[in-house]
């Protein structure tokens, strides 16, 4: 199939909002993480966001306007037993958002991070496939609001950060985690 | 439907991995694309899964939304460059 | 006008201190009351400034909104009980509580006295505790609620400003997280909002002394170069009050123009 790579500026004249969302989850203890796992997760989750911020920033700069929303994770804030390269990639997202917020503020380009908690998305299909598996039950029980976060809740957070209602919000993290980090 | 993103052009990476009736629902990207459309934005869905991505974009268009699909491998600087600044 | 808060009953403390055409504009509370009304909520404006509060509520009603006024000194548990009883009797429930009433404090640490400490912490911190407790008791009956506590970026970082103020706002952020955990079984969410430097009636000198080195400095130190409009805080509160944030609890929403990111 033909890949339709095009020029957003040509077709749409501008870019107001970029959501860096593409990501993968690779689980693994530090002692079991090999170099290729590390490279893969950091390429997609971290380098991909850098490239997006750079090129979208260049286009947004022309208009002196823009909002970049980077999807990170609660594992950008705390560590866990079964994620290492993933945690590194998400921690990188959170701090590169803050650095970009400062560096792009002169062009009125805002950059923020969303940190979702445990969410029922296609990436985590085991939450639905095996809801009674001990691992899934123990995650659910560890969440103060006792359940997995619907993807739509993340979407509403993204809408808020994309809209002019958050014109003065930049360089911060919006946690949508049902209280998990607060405990 | 309101208009909190009226007139805005938005690119959402990794938003073409699932369809409305996919077994495990939409992900963060797809859900955001849908809400952005509802709020009045022009939405560019992008993904490396071109088949599903295009089909999802069609589903958005059938709902009357202003949605477009572009292939984008976010790890590739050349693709970003071509997509955004030519 | 949309309907993101349709059918919801909301109490906003300290929201009656200014009018629409007041010299320094509406504060966080008043701006929130206005946006809540626009989004379809029944809004209870409360304050200790009854004259202005009642007048502001009239202004909202003249715009066709469902607004009510109630006197409330947030440092007084008896007044809280009366207010919450009245809300239960007249409105049947409470969906949203915005603990917004607050004051600033004296800056020089060595000049700060015990009464200074008590006053700032009574209003900013104890008032927030009493609201969370009494509001929580009514919300618990419905297994539903959203409590939004107005903290400050000065609850996160230090500065040369009032030490008791920093302490009180740090307490607000921390008690919001504890309340989030303790009220989660009742589906009551608790979050805080941390504004940066904002041009509100509480900070009139941001406008009256706009040329002074302190005011210019604060503007320059904010990456987005300016003061945060009260309306921006109001929109953040709308988000946290609405069902769009049904799964957001125990966190702080920072609205500071990038100040704390640097």
Coordinates of C-alpha atoms in Angstrom, one line a residue, chain A:
Chain A
X1 CA 0.0 0.0 0.0
X2 CA 1.2 3.5 -0.8
X3 CA 2.4 5.5 2.1
X4 CA 0.8 8.9 2.1
X5 CA 3.4 11.2 3.5
X6 CA 2.4 14.7 3.0
X7 CA 3.0 18.2 4.1
X8 CA 0.6 19.5 6.9
X9 CA 1.6 23.1 6.2
X10 CA 0.6 22.7 2.6
X11 CA -2.6 21.0 3.2
X12 CA -3.9 22.7 6.3
X13 CA -1.8 25.9 6.5
X14 CA -0.9 25.4 10.2
X15 CA -0.7 23.0 13.1
X16 CA -2.3 24.1 16.4
X17 CA -2.1 20.9 18.4
X18 CA 0.2 17.8 18.5
X19 CA -0.6 14.8 20.7
X20 CA 2.5 12.6 21.0
X21 CA 0.6 9.4 21.9
X22 CA 2.3 6.6 19.9
X23 CA 3.9 4.3 22.3
X24 CA 4.6 0.7 23.3
X25 CA 4.7 -1.1 26.6
X26 CA 7.6 -3.5 27.1
X27 CA 7.7 -5.2 30.5
X28 CA 10.8 -6.4 32.1
X29 CA 13.0 -6.4 35.2
X30 CA 16.2 -4.4 34.9
X31 CA 18.2 -7.6 35.1
X32 CA 16.3 -9.1 32.2
X33 CA 16.2 -6.1 29.9
X34 CA 18.5 -6.4 26.9
X35 CA 19.8 -3.7 24.7
X36 CA 17.4 -4.2 21.9
X37 CA 14.4 -4.0 24.2
X38 CA 15.8 -0.8 25.7
X39 CA 16.4 0.7 22.2
X40 CA 12.9 -0.2 20.9
X41 CA 11.0 1.2 23.8
X42 CA 13.1 4.4 24.1
X43 CA 13.0 4.9 20.3
X44 CA 9.2 4.9 20.1
X45 CA 8.2 6.3 23.5
X46 CA 11.0 8.9 23.9
X47 CA 12.8 9.7 20.7
X48 CA 9.5 9.8 18.8
X49 CA 8.3 12.5 21.1
X50 CA 11.4 14.5 20.7
X51 CA 11.1 14.4 16.9
X52 CA 7.4 15.4 17.1
X53 CA 8.1 18.3 19.5
X54 CA 11.0 19.5 17.3
X55 CA 9.1 19.5 13.9
X56 CA 5.7 20.5 15.2
X57 CA 7.4 23.2 17.2
X58 CA 9.0 24.5 14.0
X59 CA 5.7 24.7 12.3
X60 CA 3.9 26.2 15.4
X61 CA 6.6 28.7 15.8
X62 CA 5.5 30.4 12.5
X63 CA 2.2 31.2 14.1
X64 CA 3.4 31.9 17.6
X65 CA 0.8 29.5 18.9
X66 CA 0.5 25.8 19.8
X67 CA -0.2 23.1 22.3
X68 CA 1.8 19.9 22.5
X69 CA 0.5 17.2 24.7
X70 CA 2.8 14.3 25.5
X71 CA 1.3 11.0 26.8
X72 CA 3.5 9.6 29.6
X73 CA 2.5 7.4 32.5
X74 CA 2.4 7.1 36.2
X75 CA 5.7 5.2 35.6
X76 CA 7.2 8.6 34.7
X77 CA 6.9 9.4 38.4
X78 CA 7.4 6.2 40.4
X79 CA 9.2 2.9 39.8
X80 CA 7.5 -0.5 39.5
X81 CA 8.6 -4.1 39.7
X82 CA 8.1 -5.0 36.1
X83 CA 9.1 -2.1 34.0
X84 CA 12.5 -0.6 33.4
X85 CA 13.1 0.6 29.9
X86 CA 9.5 1.7 29.8
X87 CA 9.8 3.7 33.0
X88 CA 13.0 5.3 31.6
X89 CA 11.3 6.3 28.4
X90 CA 8.3 7.8 30.2
X91 CA 10.4 9.7 32.7
X92 CA 12.2 11.1 29.8
X93 CA 8.9 12.3 28.3
X94 CA 8.0 14.1 31.5
X95 CA 11.2 16.0 31.7
X96 CA 11.6 16.8 28.0
X97 CA 8.1 18.3 28.2
X98 CA 9.2 20.6 30.9
X99 CA 12.4 21.6 29.1
X100 CA 10.4 22.1 25.9
X101 CA 7.8 24.2 27.8
X102 CA 10.5 26.6 28.9
X103 CA 12.2 26.6 25.5
X104 CA 9.0 27.1 23.5
X105 CA 7.3 29.6 25.8
X106 CA 8.7 32.6 23.9
X107 CA 6.6 31.3 20.9
X108 CA 3.5 30.8 23.0
X109 CA 3.8 27.1 22.4
X110 CA 2.6 25.1 25.5
X111 CA 3.9 21.7 26.3
X112 CA 2.3 19.4 28.9
X113 CA 2.4 15.8 30.0
X114 CA -0.5 13.5 30.8
X115 CA 0.3 10.7 33.2
X116 CA -2.4 8.0 32.9
X117 CA -2.7 5.3 35.5
X118 CA -3.8 1.8 34.8
X119 CA -6.1 2.1 31.8
X120 CA -8.3 -0.4 30.0
X121 CA -6.9 0.2 26.5
X122 CA -6.0 -2.1 23.6
X123 CA -2.4 -2.1 24.9
X124 CA -3.6 -3.7 28.2
X125 CA -6.1 -6.2 26.8
X126 CA -5.3 -8.6 29.7
X127 CA -7.2 -6.3 32.1
X128 CA -10.4 -7.4 30.2
X129 CA -9.4 -10.8 29.0
X130 CA -8.5 -12.1 32.5
X131 CA -10.2 -9.8 34.9
X132 CA -9.9 -12.4 37.7
X133 CA -6.2 -13.2 37.2
X134 CA -4.4 -12.6 40.5
X135 CA -2.2 -10.0 38.9
X136 CA -5.1 -8.0 37.5
X137 CA -7.1 -8.2 40.7
X138 CA -4.2 -7.0 42.7
X139 CA -3.6 -4.0 40.4
X140 CA -7.3 -3.1 40.5
X141 CA -7.4 -3.4 44.3
X142 CA -4.4 -1.0 44.6
X143 CA -6.3 1.8 42.8
X144 CA -8.2 4.1 45.2
X145 CA -11.2 4.4 42.9
X146 CA -11.1 0.6 42.3
X147 CA -11.1 0.2 38.6
X148 CA -9.3 0.6 35.3
X149 CA -9.4 4.1 33.7
X150 CA -11.4 4.4 30.5
X151 CA -9.5 5.7 27.6
X152 CA -12.1 8.4 27.2
X153 CA -11.0 10.0 30.4
X154 CA -7.6 10.5 29.0
X155 CA -9.2 12.0 25.9
X156 CA -11.0 14.6 28.0
X157 CA -7.7 15.6 29.7
X158 CA -6.1 16.0 26.3
X159 CA -9.1 18.2 25.1
X160 CA -8.6 20.4 28.2
X161 CA -4.8 20.8 27.6
X162 CA -5.4 21.3 23.8
X163 CA -8.1 24.0 24.3
X164 CA -7.7 27.7 25.1
X165 CA -9.1 26.9 28.5
X166 CA -5.6 26.0 29.5
X167 CA -3.8 28.9 27.8
X168 CA -1.7 29.5 30.9
X169 CA -1.0 25.8 31.6
X170 CA 2.5 24.7 30.5
X171 CA 5.3 22.5 31.7
X172 CA 3.1 20.5 34.1
X173 CA 1.8 17.0 34.5
X174 CA -1.9 16.1 34.5
X175 CA -2.3 12.9 36.4
X176 CA -5.4 10.8 35.5
X177 CA -4.7 7.9 37.7
X178 CA -7.7 7.4 40.0
X179 CA -5.6 8.4 43.0
X180 CA -2.9 5.8 42.6
X181 CA 0.1 8.1 43.0
X182 CA -1.4 10.0 45.9
X183 CA -1.1 7.1 48.2

